[in-house]
Short mmCIF file of C-alpha atoms and ligand atoms in Angstrom, two decimals:
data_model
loop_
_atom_site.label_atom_id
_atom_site.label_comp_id
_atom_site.label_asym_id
_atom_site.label_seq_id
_atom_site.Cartn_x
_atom_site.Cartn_y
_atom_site.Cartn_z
CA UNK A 1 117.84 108.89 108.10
CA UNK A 2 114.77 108.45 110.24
CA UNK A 3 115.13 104.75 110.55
CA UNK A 4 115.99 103.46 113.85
CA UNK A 5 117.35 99.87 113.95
CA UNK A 6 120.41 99.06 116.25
CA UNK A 7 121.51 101.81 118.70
CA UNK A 8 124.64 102.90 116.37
CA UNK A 9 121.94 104.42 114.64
CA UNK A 10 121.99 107.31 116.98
CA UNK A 11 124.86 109.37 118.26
CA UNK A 12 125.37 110.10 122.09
CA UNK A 13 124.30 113.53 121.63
CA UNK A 14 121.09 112.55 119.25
CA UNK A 15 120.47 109.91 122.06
CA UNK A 16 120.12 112.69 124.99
CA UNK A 17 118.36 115.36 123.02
CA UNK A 18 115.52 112.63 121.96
CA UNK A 19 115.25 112.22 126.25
CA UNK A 20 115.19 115.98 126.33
CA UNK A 21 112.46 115.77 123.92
CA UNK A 22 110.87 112.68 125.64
CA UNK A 23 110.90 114.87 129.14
CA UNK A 24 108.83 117.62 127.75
CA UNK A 25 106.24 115.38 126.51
CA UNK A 26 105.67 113.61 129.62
CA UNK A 27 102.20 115.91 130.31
CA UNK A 28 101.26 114.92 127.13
CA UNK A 29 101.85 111.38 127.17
CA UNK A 30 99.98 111.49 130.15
CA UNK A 31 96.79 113.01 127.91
CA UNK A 32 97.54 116.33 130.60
CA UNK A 33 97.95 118.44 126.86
CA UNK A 34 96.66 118.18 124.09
CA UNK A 35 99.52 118.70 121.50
CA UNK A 36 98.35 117.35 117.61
CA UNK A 37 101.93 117.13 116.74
CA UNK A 38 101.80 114.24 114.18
CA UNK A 39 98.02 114.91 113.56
CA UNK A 40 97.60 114.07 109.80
CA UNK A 41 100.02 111.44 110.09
CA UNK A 42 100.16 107.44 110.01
CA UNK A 43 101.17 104.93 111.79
CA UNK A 44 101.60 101.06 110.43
CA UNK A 45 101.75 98.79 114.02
CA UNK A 46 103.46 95.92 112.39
CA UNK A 47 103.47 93.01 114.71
CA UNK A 48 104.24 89.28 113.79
CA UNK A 49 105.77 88.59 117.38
CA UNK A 50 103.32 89.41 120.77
CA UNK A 51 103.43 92.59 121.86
CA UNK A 52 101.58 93.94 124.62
CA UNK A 53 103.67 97.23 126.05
CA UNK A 54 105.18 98.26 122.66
CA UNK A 55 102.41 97.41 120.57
CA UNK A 56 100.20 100.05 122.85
CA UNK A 57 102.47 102.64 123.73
CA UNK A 58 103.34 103.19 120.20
CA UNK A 59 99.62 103.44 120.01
CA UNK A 60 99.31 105.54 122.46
CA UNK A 61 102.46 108.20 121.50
CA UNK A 62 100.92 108.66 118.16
CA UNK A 63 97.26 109.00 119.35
CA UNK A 64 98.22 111.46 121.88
CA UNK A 65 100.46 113.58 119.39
CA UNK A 66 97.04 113.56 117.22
CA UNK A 67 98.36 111.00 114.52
CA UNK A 68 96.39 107.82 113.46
CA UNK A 69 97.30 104.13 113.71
CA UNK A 70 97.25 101.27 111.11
CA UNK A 71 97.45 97.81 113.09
CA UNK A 72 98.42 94.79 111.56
CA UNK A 73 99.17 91.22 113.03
CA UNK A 74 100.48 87.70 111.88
CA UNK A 75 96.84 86.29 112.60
CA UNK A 76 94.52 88.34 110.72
CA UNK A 77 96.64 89.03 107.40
CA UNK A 78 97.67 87.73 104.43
CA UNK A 79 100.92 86.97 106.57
CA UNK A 80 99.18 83.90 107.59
CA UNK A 81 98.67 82.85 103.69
CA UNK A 82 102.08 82.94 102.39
CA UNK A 83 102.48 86.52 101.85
CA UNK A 84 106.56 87.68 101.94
CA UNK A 85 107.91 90.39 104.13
CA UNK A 86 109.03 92.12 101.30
CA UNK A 87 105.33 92.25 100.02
CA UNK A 88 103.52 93.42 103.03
CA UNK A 89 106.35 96.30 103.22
CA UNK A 90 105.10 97.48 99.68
CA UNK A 91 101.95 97.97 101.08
CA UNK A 92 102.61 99.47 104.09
CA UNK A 93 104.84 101.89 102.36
CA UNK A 94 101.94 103.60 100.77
CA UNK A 95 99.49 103.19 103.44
CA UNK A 96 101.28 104.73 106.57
CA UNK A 97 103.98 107.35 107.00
CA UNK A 98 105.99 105.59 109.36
CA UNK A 99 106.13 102.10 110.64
CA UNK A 100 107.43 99.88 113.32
CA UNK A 101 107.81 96.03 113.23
CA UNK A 102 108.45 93.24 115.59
CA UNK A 103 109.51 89.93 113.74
CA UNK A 104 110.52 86.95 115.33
CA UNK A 105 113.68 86.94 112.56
CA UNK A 106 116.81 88.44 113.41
CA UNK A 107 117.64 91.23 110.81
CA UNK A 108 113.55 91.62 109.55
CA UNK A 109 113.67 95.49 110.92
CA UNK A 110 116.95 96.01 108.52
CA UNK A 111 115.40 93.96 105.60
CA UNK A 112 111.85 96.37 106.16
CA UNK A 113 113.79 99.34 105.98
CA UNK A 114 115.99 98.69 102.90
CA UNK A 115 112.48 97.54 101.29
CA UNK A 116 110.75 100.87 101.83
CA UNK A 117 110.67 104.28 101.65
CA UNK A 118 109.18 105.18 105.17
CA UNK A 119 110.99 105.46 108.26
CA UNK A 120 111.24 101.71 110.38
CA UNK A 121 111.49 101.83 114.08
CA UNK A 122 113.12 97.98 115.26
CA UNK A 123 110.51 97.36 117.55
CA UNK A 124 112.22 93.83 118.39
CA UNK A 125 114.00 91.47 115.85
CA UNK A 126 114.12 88.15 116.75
CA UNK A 127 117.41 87.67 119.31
CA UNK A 128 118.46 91.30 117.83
CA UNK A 129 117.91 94.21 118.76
CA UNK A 130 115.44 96.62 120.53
CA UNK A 131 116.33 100.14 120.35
CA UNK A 132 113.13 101.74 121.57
CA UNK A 133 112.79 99.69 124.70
CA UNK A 134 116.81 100.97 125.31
CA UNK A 135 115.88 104.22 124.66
CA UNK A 136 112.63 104.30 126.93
CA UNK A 137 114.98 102.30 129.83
CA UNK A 138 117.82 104.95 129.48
CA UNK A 139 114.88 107.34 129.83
CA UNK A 140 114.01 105.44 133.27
CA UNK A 141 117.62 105.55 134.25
CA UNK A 142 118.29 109.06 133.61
CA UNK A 143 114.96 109.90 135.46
CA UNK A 144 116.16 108.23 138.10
CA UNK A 145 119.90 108.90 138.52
CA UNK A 146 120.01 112.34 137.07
CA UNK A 147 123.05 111.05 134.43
CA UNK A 148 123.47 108.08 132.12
CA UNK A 149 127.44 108.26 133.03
CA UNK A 150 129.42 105.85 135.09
CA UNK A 151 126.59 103.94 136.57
CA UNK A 152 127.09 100.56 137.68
CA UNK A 153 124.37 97.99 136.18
CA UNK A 154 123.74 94.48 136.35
CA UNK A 155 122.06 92.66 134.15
CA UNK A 156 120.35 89.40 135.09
CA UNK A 157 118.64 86.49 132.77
CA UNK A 158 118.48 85.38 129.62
CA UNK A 159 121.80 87.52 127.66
CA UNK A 160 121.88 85.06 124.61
CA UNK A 161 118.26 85.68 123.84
CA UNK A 162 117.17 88.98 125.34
CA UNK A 163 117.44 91.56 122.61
CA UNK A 164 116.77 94.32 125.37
CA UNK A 165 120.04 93.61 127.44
CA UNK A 166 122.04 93.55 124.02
CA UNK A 167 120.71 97.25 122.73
CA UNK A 168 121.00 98.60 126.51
CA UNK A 169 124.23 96.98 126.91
CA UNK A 170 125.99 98.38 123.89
CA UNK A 171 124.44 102.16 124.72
CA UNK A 172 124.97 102.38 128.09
CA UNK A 173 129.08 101.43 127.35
CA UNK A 174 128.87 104.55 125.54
CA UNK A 175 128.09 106.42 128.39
CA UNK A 176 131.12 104.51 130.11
CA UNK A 177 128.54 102.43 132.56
CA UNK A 178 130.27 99.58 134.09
CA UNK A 179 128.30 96.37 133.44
CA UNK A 180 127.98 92.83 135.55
CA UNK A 181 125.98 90.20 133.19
CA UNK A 182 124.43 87.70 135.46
CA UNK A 183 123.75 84.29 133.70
CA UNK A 184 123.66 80.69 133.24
CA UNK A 185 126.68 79.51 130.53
CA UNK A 186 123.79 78.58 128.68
CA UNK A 187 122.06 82.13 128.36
CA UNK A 188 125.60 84.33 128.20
CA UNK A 189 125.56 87.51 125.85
CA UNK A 190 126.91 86.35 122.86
CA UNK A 191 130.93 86.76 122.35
CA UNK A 192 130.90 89.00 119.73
CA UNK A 193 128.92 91.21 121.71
CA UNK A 194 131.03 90.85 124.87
CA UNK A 195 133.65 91.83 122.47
CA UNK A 196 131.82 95.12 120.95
CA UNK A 197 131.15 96.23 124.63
CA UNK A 198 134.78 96.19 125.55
CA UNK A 199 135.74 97.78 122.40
CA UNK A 200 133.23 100.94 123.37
CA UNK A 201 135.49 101.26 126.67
CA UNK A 202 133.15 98.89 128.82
CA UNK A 203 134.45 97.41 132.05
CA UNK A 204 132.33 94.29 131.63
CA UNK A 205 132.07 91.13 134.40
CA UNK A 206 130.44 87.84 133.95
CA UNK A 207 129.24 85.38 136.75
CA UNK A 208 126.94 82.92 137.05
CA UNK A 209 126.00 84.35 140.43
CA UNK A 210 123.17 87.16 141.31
CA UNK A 211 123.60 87.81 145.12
CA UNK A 212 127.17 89.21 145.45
CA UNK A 213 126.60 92.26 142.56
CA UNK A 214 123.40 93.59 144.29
CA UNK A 215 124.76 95.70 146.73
CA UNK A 216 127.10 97.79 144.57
CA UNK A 217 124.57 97.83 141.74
CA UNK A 218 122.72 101.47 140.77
CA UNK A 219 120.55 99.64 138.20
CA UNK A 220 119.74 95.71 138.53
CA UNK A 221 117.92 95.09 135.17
CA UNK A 222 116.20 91.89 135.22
CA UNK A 223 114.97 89.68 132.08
CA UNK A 224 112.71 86.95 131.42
CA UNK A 225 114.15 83.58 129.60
CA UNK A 226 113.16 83.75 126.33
CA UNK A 227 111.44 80.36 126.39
CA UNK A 228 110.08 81.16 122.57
CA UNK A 229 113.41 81.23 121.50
CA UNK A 230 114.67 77.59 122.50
CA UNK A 231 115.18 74.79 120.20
CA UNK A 232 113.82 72.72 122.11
CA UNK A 233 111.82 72.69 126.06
CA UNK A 234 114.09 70.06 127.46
CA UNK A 235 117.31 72.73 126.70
CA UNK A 236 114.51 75.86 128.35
CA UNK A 237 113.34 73.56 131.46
CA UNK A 238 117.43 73.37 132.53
CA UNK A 239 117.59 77.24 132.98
CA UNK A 240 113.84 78.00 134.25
CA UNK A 241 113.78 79.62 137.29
CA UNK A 242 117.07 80.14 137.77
CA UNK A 243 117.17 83.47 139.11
CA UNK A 244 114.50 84.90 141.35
CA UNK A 245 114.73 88.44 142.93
CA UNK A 246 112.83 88.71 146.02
CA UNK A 247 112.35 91.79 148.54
CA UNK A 248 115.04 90.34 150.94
CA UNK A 249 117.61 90.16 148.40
CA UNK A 250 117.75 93.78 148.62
CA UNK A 251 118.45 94.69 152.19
CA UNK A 252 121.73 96.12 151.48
CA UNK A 253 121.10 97.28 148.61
CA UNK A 254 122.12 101.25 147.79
CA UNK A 255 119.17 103.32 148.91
CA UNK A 256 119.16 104.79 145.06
CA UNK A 257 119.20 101.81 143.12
CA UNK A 258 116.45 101.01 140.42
CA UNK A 259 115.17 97.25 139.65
CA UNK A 260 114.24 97.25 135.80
CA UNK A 261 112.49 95.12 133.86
CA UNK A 262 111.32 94.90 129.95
CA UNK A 263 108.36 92.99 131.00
CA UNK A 264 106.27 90.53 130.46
CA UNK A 265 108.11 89.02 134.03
CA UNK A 266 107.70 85.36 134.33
CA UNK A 267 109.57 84.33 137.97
CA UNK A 268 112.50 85.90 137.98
CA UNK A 269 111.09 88.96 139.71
CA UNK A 270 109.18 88.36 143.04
CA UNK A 271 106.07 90.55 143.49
CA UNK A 272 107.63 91.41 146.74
CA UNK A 273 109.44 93.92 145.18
CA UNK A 274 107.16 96.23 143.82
CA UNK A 275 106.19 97.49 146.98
CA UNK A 276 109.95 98.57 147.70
CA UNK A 277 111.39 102.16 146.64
CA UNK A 278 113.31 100.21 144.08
CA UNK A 279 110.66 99.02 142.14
CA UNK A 280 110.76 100.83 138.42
CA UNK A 281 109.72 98.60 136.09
CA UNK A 282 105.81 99.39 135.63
CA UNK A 283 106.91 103.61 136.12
CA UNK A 284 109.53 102.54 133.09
CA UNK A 285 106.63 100.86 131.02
CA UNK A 286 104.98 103.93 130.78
CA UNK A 287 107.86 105.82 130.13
CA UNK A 288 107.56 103.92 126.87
CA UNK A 289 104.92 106.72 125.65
CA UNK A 290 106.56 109.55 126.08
CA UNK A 291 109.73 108.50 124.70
CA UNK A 292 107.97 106.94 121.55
CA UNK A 293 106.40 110.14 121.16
CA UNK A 294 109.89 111.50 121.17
CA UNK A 295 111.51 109.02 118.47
CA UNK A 296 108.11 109.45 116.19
CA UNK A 297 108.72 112.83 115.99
CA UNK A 298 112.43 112.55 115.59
CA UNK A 299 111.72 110.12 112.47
CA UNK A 300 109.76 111.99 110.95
CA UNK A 301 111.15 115.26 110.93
CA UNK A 302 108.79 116.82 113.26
CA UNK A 303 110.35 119.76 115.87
CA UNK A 304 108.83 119.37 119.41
CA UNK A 305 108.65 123.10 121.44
CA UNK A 306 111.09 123.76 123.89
CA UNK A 307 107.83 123.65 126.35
CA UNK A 308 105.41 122.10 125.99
CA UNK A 309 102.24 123.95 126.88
C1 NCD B 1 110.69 92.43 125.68
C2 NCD B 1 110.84 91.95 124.25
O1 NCD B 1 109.84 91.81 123.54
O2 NCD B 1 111.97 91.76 123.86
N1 NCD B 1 109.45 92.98 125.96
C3 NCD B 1 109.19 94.30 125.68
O3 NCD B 1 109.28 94.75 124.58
N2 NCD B 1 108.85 95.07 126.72
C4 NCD B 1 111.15 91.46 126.69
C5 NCD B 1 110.59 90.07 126.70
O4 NCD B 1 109.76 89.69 125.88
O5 NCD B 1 111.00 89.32 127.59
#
């Protein structure tokens, strides 16, 4: 029940009343209160894949709610001498009262969960899925647009690879958002996702081409190639670069719209933007605490006041 790996994990309504939650703890993400909500508890920070924004704001949400983390890293463990998955999980299922991984293999965050007894959080599977950066980036949106209905969103990058853009993708359909994917043929979102979307209900478009969706966009979501993720450099150095978002591209742009971004950015986002009103992507990194704070506590059974004091 308090596992969190793909999005269909959690209902429309279960999505909004974690961002309720995630609202109200904003002062406290922000260490403005004090409120021990998970105090007592553990946290295992499983990370065989680099981390640097969930790794720490999962840190953070559970320090700031009082609660204690256990970190543990590829380099460093017994990972690096042969130990399985499945053994590692054994362990951390009597050392910490909640856990989430990141594992460069697609399905790992399923495999954890069926393996243990504590609640897993996905924290990024391999090409998967990443349902706490979607839930932090419908946070952002919601912030920032008042509604997650009917808004139009572009996404631009790396779709084959970018496990952000395939959770976001499938939740936002769900909240009937109309969706342009930007990318090379080489980086598309995988059919069988394409197909998922437009079985929610989603009015999807795909185009190799950035400039024409900007003006009508509410939410421009750009990724990073997933260079790790590559068989081989030659097949990575044909797609590099391929999409850069400066300042001027966003002239005519509406006067609301957000530019997102998972982060780490590579070149596909110009620091010429983060100057302009549209920039959202570092406010939306730290949005990553409070809504953390929010899923902990939803995992693990714990009821956050209606104010938080
Ligand atoms: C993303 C990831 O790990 O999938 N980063 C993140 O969690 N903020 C995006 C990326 O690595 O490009």
């Amino acid at each position: 029940m308090g596992d969190l790996i793909t999005m269909d994990d959690l209902t429309n309504e279960e999505i909004l009343q974690v961002l309720d939650s995630a609202r109200r703890l904003v002062p406290v993400a922000k260490g403005e209160v004090y409120l021990p909500l998970l105090q007592g508890k553990v946290l295992g920070n499983l990370f065989f894949e680099n981390s640097t924004r969930t790794r720490m704001s999962f840190e953070a949400a559970m320090k700031r709610l009082g609660g204690e983390v256990l970190n543990l890293s590829s380099v460093g463990s017994s990972v690096a001498k042969g130990e399985t998955l499945y053994d590692t999980m054994q362990m951390v299922d009597g050392y910490a009262d909640i856990a989430v991984i990141r594992h460069p293999n697609q399905g790992a965050a399923q495999y954890s969960a069926d393996a243990v007894e504590i609640p897993i959080l996905n924290g990024g599977d391999g090409a998967g899925n990443h349902p706490t950066q979607t839930m932090l980036d419908l946070f952002t949106i919601r912030e920032a647009h008042g509604s997650l209905e009917g808004l139009n969103v572009v996404m631009v990058g790396d779709l084959r690879y970018g496990r952000t853009t395939h959770s976001l993708s499938h939740a936002l359909v769900r909240f009937g958002a109309k969706i342009t994917l930007v990318s090379p043929d080489a980086l598309k979102m995988p059919d069988e996702i394409v197909s998922d979307l437009k079985n929610h209900g989603g009015e999807i478009t795909e185009t190799e081409e950035m400039s024409s969706s900007i003006d009508s966009a509410d939410v421009i979501y750009m990724t990073r190639i997933q260079k790790e993720r590559f068989p081989d450099e030659d097949e990575y150095m044909k797609v590099a670069g391929i999409y850069k978002l400066t300042e001027d591209d966003l002239s005519e742009a509406k006067s609301g719209m957000i530019v997102m971004h998972p982060l780490p950015r590579v070149n596909e986002l110009h620091a010429s933007v983060d100057s302009t009103k549209h920039a959202k992507y570092f406010q939306q990194a730290f949005n990553g605490v409070p809504t953390r704070m929010a899923l902990l506590c939803r995992s693990l059974g714990i009821d956050i006041p209606e104010v938080v004091k």
